[in-house]
N, CA and C of each residue as an Amber inpcrd file, in Angstrom:
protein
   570
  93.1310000 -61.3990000-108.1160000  93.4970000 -61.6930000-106.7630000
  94.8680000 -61.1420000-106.4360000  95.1230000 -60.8650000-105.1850000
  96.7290000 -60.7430000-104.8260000  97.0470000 -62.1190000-103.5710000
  98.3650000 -61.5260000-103.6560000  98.9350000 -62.7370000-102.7040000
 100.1410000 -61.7650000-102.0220000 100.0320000 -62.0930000-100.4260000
 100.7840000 -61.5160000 -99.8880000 101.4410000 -62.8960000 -98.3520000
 102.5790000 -61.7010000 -98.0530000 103.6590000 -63.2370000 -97.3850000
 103.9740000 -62.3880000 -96.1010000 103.7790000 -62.2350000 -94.9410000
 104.6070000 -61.7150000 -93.6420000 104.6170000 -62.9290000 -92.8140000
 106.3260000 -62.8480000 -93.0190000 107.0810000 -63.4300000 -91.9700000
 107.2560000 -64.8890000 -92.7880000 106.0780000 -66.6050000 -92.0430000
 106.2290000 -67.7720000 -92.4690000 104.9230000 -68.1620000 -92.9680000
 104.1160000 -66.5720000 -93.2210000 102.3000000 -66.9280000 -93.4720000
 102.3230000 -66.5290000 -94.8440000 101.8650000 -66.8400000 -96.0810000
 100.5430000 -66.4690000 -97.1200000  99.2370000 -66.5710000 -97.3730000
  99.2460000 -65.2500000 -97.9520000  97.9180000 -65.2590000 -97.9770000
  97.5550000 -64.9330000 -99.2190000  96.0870000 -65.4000000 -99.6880000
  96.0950000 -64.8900000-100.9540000  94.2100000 -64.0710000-101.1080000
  93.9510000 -63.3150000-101.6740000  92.7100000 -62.7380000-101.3830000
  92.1610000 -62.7180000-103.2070000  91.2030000 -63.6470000-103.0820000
  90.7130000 -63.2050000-104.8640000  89.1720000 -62.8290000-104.8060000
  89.1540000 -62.2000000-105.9440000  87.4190000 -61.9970000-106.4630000
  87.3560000 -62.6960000-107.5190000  85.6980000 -63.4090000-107.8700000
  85.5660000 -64.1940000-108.9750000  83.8830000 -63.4280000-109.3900000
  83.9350000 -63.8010000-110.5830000  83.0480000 -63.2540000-111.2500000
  82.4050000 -64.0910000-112.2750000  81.6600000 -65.5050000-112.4120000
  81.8190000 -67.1570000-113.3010000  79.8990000 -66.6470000-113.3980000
  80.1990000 -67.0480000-115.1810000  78.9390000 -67.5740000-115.6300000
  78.6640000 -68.5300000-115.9280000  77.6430000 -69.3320000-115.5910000
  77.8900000 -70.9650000-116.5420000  76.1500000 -71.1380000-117.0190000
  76.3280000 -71.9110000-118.6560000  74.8570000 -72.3550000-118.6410000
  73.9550000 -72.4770000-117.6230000  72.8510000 -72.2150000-117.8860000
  71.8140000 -73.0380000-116.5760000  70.9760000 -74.1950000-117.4640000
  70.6020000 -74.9890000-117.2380000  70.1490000 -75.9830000-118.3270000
  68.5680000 -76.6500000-117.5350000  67.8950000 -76.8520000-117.6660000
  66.0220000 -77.3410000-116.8850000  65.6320000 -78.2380000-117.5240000
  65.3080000 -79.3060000-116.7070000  64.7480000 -80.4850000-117.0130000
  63.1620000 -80.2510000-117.6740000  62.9340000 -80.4870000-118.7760000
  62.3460000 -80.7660000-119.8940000  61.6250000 -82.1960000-119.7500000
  59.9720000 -81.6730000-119.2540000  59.2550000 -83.0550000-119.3780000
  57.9060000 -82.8110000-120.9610000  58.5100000 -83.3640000-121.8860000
  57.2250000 -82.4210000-123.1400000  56.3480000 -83.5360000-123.4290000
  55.0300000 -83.1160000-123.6680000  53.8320000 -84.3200000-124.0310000
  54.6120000 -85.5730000-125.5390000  54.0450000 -86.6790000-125.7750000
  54.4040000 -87.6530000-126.3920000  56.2240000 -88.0910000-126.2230000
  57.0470000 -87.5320000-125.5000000  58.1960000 -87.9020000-125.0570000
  58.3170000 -88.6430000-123.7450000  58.8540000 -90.1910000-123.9370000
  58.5400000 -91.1170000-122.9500000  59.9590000 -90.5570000-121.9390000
  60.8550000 -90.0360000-122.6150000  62.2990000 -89.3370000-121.4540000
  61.9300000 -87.5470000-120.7290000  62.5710000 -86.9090000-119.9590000
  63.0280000 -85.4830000-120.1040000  63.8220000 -85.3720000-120.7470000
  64.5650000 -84.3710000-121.3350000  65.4080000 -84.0850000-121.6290000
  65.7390000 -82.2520000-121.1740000  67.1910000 -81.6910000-120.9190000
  67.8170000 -80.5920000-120.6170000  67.6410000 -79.5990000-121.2840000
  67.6070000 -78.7250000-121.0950000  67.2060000 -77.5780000-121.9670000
  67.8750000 -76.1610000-121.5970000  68.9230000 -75.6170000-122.7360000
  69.7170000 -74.4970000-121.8680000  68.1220000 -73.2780000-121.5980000
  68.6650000 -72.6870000-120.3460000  67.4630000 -71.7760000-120.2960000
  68.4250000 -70.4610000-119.2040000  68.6650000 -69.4080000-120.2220000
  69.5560000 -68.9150000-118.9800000  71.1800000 -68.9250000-118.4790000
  71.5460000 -68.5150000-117.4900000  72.7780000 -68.7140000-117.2050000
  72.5050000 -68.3610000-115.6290000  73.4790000 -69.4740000-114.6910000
  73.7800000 -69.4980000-113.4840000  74.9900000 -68.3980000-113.4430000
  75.2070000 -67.1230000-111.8900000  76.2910000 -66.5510000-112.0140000
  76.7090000 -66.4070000-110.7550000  77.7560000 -66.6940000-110.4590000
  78.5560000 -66.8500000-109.3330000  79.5120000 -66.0240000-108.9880000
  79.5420000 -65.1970000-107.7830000  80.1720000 -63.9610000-107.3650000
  80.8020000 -64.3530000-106.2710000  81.8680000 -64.0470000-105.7630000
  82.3340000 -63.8470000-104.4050000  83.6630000 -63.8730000-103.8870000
  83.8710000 -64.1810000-102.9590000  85.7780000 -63.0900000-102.7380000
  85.9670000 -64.3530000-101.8620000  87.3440000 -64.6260000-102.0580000
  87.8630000 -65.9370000-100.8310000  89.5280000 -65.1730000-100.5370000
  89.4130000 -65.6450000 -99.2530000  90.3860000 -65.5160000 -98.5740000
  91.2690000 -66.6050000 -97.8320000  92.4860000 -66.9600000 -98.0720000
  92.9690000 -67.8850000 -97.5020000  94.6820000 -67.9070000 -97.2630000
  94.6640000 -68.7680000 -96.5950000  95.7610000 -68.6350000 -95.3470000
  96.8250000 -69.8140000 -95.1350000  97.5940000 -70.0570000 -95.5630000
  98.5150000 -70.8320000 -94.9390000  99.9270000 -70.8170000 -94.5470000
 100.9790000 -71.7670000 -93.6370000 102.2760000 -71.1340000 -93.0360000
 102.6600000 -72.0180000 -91.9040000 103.3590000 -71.0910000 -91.3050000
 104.0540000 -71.5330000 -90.5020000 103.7020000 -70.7140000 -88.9420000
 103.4680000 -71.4710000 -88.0630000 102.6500000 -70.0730000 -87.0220000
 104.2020000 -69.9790000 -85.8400000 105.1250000 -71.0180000 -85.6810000
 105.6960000 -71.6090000 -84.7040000 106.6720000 -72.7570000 -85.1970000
 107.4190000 -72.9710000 -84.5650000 108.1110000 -74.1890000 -84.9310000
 107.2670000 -75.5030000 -84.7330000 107.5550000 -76.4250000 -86.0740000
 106.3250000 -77.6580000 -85.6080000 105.1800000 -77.1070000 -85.5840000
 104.9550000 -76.3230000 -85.8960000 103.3680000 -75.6850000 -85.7850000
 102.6890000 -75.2860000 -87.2050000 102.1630000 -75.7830000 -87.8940000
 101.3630000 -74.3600000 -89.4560000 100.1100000 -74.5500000 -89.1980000
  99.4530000 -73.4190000 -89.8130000  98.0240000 -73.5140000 -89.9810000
  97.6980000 -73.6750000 -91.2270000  96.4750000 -73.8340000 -91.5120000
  96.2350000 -73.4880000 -92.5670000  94.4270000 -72.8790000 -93.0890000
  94.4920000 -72.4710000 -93.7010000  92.7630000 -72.3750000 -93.8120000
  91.9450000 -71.0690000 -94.7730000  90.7240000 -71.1390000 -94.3640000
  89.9070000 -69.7340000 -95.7470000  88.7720000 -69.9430000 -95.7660000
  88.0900000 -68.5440000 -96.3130000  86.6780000 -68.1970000 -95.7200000
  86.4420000 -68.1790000 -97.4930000  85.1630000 -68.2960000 -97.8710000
  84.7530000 -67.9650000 -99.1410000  83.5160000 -67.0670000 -98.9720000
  82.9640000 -65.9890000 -99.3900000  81.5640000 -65.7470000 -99.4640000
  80.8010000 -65.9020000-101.2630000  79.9890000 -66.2720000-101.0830000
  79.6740000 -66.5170000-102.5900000  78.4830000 -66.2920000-102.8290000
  77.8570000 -65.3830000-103.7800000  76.5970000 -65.1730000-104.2010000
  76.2310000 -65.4610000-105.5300000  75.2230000 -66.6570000-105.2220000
  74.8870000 -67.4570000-106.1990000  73.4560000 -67.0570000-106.9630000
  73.4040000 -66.9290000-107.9230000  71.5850000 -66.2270000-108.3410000
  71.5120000 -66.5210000-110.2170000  70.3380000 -67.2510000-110.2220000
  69.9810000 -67.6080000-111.6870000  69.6330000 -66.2970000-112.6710000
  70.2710000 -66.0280000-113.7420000  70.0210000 -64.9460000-114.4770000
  69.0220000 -65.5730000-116.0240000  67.6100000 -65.4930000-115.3310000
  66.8020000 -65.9710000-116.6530000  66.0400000 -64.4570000-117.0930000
  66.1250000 -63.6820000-117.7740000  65.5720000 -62.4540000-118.0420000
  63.9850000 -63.0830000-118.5150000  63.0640000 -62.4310000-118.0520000
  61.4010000 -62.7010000-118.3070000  61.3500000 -63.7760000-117.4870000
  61.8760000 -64.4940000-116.8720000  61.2130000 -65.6940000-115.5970000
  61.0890000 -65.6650000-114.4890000  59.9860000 -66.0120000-113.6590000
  59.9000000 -65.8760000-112.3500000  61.3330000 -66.5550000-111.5690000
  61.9050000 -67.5480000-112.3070000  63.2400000 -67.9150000-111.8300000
  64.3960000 -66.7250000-111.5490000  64.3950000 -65.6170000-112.8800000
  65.2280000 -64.3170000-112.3690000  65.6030000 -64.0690000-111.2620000
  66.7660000 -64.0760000-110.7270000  67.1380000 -63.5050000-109.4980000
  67.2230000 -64.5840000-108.1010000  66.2910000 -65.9050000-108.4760000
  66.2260000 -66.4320000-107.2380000  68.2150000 -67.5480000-106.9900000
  67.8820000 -67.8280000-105.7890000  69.5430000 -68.3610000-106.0790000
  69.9750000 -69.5270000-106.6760000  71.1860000 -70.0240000-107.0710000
  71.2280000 -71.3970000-107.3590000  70.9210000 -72.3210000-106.6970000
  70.1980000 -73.4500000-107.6920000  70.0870000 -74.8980000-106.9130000
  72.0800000 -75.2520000-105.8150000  71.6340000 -75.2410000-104.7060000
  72.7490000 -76.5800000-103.9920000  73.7160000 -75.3610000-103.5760000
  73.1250000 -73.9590000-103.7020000  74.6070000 -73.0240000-103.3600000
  74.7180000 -72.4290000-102.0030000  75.2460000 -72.3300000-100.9180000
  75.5880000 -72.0280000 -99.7850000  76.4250000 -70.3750000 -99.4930000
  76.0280000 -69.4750000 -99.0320000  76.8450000 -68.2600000 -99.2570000
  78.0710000 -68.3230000 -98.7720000  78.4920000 -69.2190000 -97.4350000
  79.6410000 -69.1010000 -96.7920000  79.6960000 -70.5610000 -96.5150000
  81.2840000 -70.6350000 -96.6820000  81.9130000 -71.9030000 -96.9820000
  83.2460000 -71.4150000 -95.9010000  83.9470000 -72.7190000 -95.2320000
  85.2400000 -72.2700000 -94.4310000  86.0150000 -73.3980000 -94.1360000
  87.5410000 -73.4890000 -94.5060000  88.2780000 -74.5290000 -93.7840000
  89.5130000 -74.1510000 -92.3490000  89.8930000 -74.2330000 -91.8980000
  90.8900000 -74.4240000 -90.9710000  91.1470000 -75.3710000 -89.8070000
  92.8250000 -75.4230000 -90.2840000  93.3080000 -76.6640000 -89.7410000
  94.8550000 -75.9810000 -89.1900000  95.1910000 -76.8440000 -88.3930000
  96.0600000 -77.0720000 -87.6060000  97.4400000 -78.3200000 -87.9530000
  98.2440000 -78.2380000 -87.7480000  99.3670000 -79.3770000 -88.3390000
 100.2870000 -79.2630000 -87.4620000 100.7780000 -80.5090000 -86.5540000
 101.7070000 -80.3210000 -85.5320000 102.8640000 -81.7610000 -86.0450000
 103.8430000 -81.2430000 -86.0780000 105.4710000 -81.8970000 -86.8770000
 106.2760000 -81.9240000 -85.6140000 106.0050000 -83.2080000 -84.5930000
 106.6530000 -83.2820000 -83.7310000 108.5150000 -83.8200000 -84.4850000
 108.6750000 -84.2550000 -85.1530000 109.7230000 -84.5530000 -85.9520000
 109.4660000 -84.1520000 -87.9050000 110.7100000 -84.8570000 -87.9450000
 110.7130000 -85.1220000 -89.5130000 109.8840000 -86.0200000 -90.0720000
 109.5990000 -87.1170000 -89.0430000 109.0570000 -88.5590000 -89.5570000
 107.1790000 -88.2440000 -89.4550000 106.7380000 -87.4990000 -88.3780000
 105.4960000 -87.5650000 -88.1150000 104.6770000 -86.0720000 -88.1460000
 103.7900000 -86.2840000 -88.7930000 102.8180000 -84.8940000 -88.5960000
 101.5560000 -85.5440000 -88.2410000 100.6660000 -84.5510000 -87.5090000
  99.2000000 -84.3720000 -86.6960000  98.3230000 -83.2400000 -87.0310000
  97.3230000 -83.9830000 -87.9320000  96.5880000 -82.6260000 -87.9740000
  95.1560000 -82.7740000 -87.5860000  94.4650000 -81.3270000 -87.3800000
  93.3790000 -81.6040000 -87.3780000  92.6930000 -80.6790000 -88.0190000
  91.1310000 -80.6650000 -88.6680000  90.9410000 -79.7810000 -90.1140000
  89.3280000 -79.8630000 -89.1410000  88.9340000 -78.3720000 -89.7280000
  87.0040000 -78.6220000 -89.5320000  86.6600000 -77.6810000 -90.7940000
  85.6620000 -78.5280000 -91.2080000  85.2880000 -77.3220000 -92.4490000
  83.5840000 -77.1350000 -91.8570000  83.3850000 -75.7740000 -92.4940000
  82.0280000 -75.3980000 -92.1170000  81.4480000 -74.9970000 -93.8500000
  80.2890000 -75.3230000 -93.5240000  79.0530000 -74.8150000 -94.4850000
  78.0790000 -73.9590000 -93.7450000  77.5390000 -72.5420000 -94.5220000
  76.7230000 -71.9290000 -93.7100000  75.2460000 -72.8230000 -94.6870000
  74.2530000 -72.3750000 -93.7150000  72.6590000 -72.9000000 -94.4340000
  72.7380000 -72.2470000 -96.3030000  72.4680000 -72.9500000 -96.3920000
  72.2400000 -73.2630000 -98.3090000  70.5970000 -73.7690000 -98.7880000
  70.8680000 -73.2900000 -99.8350000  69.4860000 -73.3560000-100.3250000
  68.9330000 -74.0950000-102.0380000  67.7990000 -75.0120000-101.7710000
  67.4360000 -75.5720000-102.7320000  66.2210000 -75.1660000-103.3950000
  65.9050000 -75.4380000-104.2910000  64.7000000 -74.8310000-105.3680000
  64.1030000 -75.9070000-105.9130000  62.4960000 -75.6770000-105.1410000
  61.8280000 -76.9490000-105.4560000  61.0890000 -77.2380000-106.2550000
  60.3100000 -78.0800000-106.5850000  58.6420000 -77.5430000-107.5070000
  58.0510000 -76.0750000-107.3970000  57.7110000 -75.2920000-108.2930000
  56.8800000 -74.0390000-107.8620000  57.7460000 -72.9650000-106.9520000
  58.9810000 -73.2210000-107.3350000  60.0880000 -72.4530000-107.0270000
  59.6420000 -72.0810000-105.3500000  59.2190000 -73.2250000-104.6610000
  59.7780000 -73.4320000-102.9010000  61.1700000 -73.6500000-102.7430000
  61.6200000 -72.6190000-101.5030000  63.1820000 -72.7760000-101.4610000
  63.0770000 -73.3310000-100.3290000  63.6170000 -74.5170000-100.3310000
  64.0050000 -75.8890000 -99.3860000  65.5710000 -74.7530000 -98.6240000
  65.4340000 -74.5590000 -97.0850000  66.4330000 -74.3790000 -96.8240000
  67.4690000 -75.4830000 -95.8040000  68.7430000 -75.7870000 -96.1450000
  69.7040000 -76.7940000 -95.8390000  70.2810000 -76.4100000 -94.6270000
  70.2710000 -76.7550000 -93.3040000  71.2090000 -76.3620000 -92.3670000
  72.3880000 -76.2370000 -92.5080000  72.9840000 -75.1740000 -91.9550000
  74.4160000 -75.4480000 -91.8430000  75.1680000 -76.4810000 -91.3660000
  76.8610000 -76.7610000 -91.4920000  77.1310000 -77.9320000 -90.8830000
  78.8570000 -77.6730000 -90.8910000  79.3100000 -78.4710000 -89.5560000
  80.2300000 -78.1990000 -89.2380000  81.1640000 -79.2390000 -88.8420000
  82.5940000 -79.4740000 -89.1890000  82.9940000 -81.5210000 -89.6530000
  83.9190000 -81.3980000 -89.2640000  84.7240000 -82.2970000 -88.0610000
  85.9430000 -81.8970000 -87.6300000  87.0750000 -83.2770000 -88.1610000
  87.5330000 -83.2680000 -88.9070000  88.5320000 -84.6650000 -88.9760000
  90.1260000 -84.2790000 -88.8350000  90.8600000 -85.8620000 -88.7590000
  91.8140000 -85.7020000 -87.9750000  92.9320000 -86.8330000 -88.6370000
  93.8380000 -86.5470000 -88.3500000  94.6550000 -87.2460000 -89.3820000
  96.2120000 -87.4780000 -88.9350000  97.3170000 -88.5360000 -89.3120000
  98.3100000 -88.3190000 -88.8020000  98.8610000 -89.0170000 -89.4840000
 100.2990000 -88.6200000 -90.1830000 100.6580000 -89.3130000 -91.0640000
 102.7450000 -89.6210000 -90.4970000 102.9460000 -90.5300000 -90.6150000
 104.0540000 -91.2430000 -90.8210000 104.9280000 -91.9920000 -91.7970000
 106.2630000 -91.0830000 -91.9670000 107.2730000 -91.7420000 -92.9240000
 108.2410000 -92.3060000 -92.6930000 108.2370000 -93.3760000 -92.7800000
 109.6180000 -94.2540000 -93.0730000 109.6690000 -95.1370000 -94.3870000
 110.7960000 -96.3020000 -94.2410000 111.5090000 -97.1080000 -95.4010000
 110.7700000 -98.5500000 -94.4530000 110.3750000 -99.2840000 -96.1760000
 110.0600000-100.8350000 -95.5110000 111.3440000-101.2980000 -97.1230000
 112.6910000-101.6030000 -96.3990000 113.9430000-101.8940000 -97.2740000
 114.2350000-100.6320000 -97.6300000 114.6320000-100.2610000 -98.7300000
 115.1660000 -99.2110000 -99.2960000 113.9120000 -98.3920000 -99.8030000
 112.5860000 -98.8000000 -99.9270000 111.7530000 -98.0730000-100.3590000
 110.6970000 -96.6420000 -99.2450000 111.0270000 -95.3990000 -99.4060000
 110.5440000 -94.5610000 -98.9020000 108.6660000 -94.6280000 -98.6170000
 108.2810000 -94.8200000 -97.5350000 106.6170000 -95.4910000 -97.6000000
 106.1100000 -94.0120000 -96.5700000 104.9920000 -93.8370000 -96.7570000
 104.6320000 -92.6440000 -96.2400000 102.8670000 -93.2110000 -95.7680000
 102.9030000 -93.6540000 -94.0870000 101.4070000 -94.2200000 -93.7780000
 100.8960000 -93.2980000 -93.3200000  99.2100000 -93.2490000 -93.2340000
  98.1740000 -92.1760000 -92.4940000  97.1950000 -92.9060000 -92.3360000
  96.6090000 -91.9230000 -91.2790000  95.4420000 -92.6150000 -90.5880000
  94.8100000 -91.4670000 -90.5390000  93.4760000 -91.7910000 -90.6680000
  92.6960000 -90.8310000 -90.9190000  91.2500000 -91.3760000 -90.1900000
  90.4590000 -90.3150000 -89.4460000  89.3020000 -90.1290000 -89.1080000
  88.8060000 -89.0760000 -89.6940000  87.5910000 -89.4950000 -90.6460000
  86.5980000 -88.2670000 -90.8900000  85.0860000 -88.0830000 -89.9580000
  84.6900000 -87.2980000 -89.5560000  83.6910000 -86.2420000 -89.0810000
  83.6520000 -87.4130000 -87.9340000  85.0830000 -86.5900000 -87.2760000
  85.4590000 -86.9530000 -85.6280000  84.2860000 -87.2730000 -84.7570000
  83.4880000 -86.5680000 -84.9690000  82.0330000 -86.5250000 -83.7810000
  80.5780000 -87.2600000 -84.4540000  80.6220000 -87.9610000 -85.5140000
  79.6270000 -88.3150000 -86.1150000  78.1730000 -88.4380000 -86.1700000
  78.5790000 -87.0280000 -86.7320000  77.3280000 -86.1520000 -87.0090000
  76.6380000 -85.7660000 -88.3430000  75.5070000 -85.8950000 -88.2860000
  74.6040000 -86.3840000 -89.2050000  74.2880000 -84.9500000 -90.2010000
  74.5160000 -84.7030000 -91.5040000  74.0210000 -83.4130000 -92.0690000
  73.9190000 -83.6750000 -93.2220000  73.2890000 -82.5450000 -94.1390000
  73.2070000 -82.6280000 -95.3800000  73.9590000 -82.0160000 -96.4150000
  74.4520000 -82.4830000 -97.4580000  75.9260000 -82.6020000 -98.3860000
  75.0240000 -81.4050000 -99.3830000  74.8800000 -80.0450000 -99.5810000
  74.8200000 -79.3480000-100.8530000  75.8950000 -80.4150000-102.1130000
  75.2760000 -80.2490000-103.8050000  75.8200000 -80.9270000-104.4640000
  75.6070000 -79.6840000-105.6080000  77.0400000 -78.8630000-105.5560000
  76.5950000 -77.4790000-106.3540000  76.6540000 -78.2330000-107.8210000
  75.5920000 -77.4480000-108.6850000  76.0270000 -78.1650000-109.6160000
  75.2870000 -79.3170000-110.7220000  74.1630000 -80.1560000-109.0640000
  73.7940000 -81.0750000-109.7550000  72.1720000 -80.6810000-109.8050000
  71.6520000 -79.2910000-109.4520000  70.1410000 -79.5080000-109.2250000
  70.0290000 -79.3200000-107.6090000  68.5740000 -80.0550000-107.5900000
  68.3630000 -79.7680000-106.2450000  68.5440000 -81.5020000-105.9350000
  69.7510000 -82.0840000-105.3380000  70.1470000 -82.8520000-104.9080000
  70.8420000 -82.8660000-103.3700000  70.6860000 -83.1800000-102.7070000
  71.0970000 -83.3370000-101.3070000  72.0170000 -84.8470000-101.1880000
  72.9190000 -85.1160000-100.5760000  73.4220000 -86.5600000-100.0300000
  73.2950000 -86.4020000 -98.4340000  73.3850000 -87.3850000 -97.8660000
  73.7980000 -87.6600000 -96.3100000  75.0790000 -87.8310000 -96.2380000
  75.3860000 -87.1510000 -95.4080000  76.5450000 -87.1910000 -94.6750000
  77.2080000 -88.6060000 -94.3240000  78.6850000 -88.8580000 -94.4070000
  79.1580000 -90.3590000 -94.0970000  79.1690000 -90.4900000 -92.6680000
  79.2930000 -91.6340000 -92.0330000  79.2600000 -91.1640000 -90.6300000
  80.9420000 -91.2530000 -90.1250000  81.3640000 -91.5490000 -88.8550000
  82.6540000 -91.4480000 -88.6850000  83.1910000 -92.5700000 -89.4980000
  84.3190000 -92.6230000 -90.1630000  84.7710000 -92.8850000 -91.0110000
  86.5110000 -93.1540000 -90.7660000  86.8200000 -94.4180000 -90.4910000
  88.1710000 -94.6960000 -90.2810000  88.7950000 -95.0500000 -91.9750000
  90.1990000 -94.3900000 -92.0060000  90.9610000 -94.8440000 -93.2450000
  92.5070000 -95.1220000 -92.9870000  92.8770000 -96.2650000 -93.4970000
  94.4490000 -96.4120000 -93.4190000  95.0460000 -96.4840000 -94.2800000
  95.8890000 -95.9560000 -94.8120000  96.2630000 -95.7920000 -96.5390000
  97.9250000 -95.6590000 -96.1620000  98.4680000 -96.2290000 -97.1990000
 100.1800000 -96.2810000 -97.5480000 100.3350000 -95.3440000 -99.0760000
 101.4710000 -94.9060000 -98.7150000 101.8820000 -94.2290000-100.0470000
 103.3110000 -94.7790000-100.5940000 103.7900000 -95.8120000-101.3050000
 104.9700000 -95.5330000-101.5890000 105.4670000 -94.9260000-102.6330000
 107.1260000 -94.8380000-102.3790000 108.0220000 -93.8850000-103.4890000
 108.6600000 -94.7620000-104.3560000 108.4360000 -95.0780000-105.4560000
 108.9000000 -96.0790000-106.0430000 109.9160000 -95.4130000-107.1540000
């Protein structure tokens, strides 16, 4: 990867190139369990780009695109070539951060998933909609006595909207989405 800086922005641009076991659930006659079975190797390709800084006074952005090509390498299996369980080609964050002072920042973040794809019985590829999550956040520092306390408030998926969670990694597993989601959390400096 490189990393480059104009002005109050970096950026950094990498390529990846990752093999990892692939391992298949194993159902064999007189065995009351499955059990895993390496078969293969999963390989993961793709270039990310990302961004963060200063755009303005009180102002940074931040954010990055990933593209990723995901594909099972089983030599002699009809599995050869097809893609990973739970993998999505394009992935994206950017956010916004506004520092009206020292004491307070405002941000707001949306991450996107493009459609992703699962692998079913008889190697049917279940395809996952894309999905797109806007949350929002604002955090405040002061002292309760001499101790430095740092509060936030947080809303996740501002518009609460309903999608499905890829789980790279685990198979062909899907979660639901949380719905809007309030959090109030303290940090102190002890």
């Amino acid at each position: 990867g490189v990393k480059y800086k104009f002005g109050q922005i970096y950026t950094t641009l990498a390529y990846f190139d990752v093999t990892q076991p692939r391992y298949v659930d194993v159902k064999r006659t007189g065995y009351a369990n499955s059990f895993y079975l390496l078969d293969g190797e999963n390989r993961y390709k793709g270039v990310e780009l990302a961004v963060t800084g200063s755009i303005a006074p009180k102002w940074n952005v931040f954010g990055g695109v990933q593209y990723l090509h995901a594909r099972q390498h089983v030599p002699g299996s009809a599995d050869n070539g097809l893609p990973t369980d739970s993998s999505a080609p394009w992935s994206a964050v950017v956010g916004l951060e506004y520092m009206p002072n020292d004491d307070w920042s405002i941000t707001g973040r949306m991450n996107y998933v493009s459609r992703g794809t699962i692998i079913g019985n008889g190697r049917r590829e279940l395809s996952v909609p894309s999905s797109a999550v806007f949350d929002l956040f604002a955090n405040y520092r002061t002292k309760i006595g001499t101790t430095p306390v740092s509060l936030q408030a947080s809303i996740y998926n501002v518009f609460d909207r309903s999608y499905w969670i890829l789980q790279p990694g685990q198979g062909s597993k899907l979660l639901l989405s949380m719905p809007r989601t309030f959090m109030l959390s303290a940090t102190f400096d002890i």
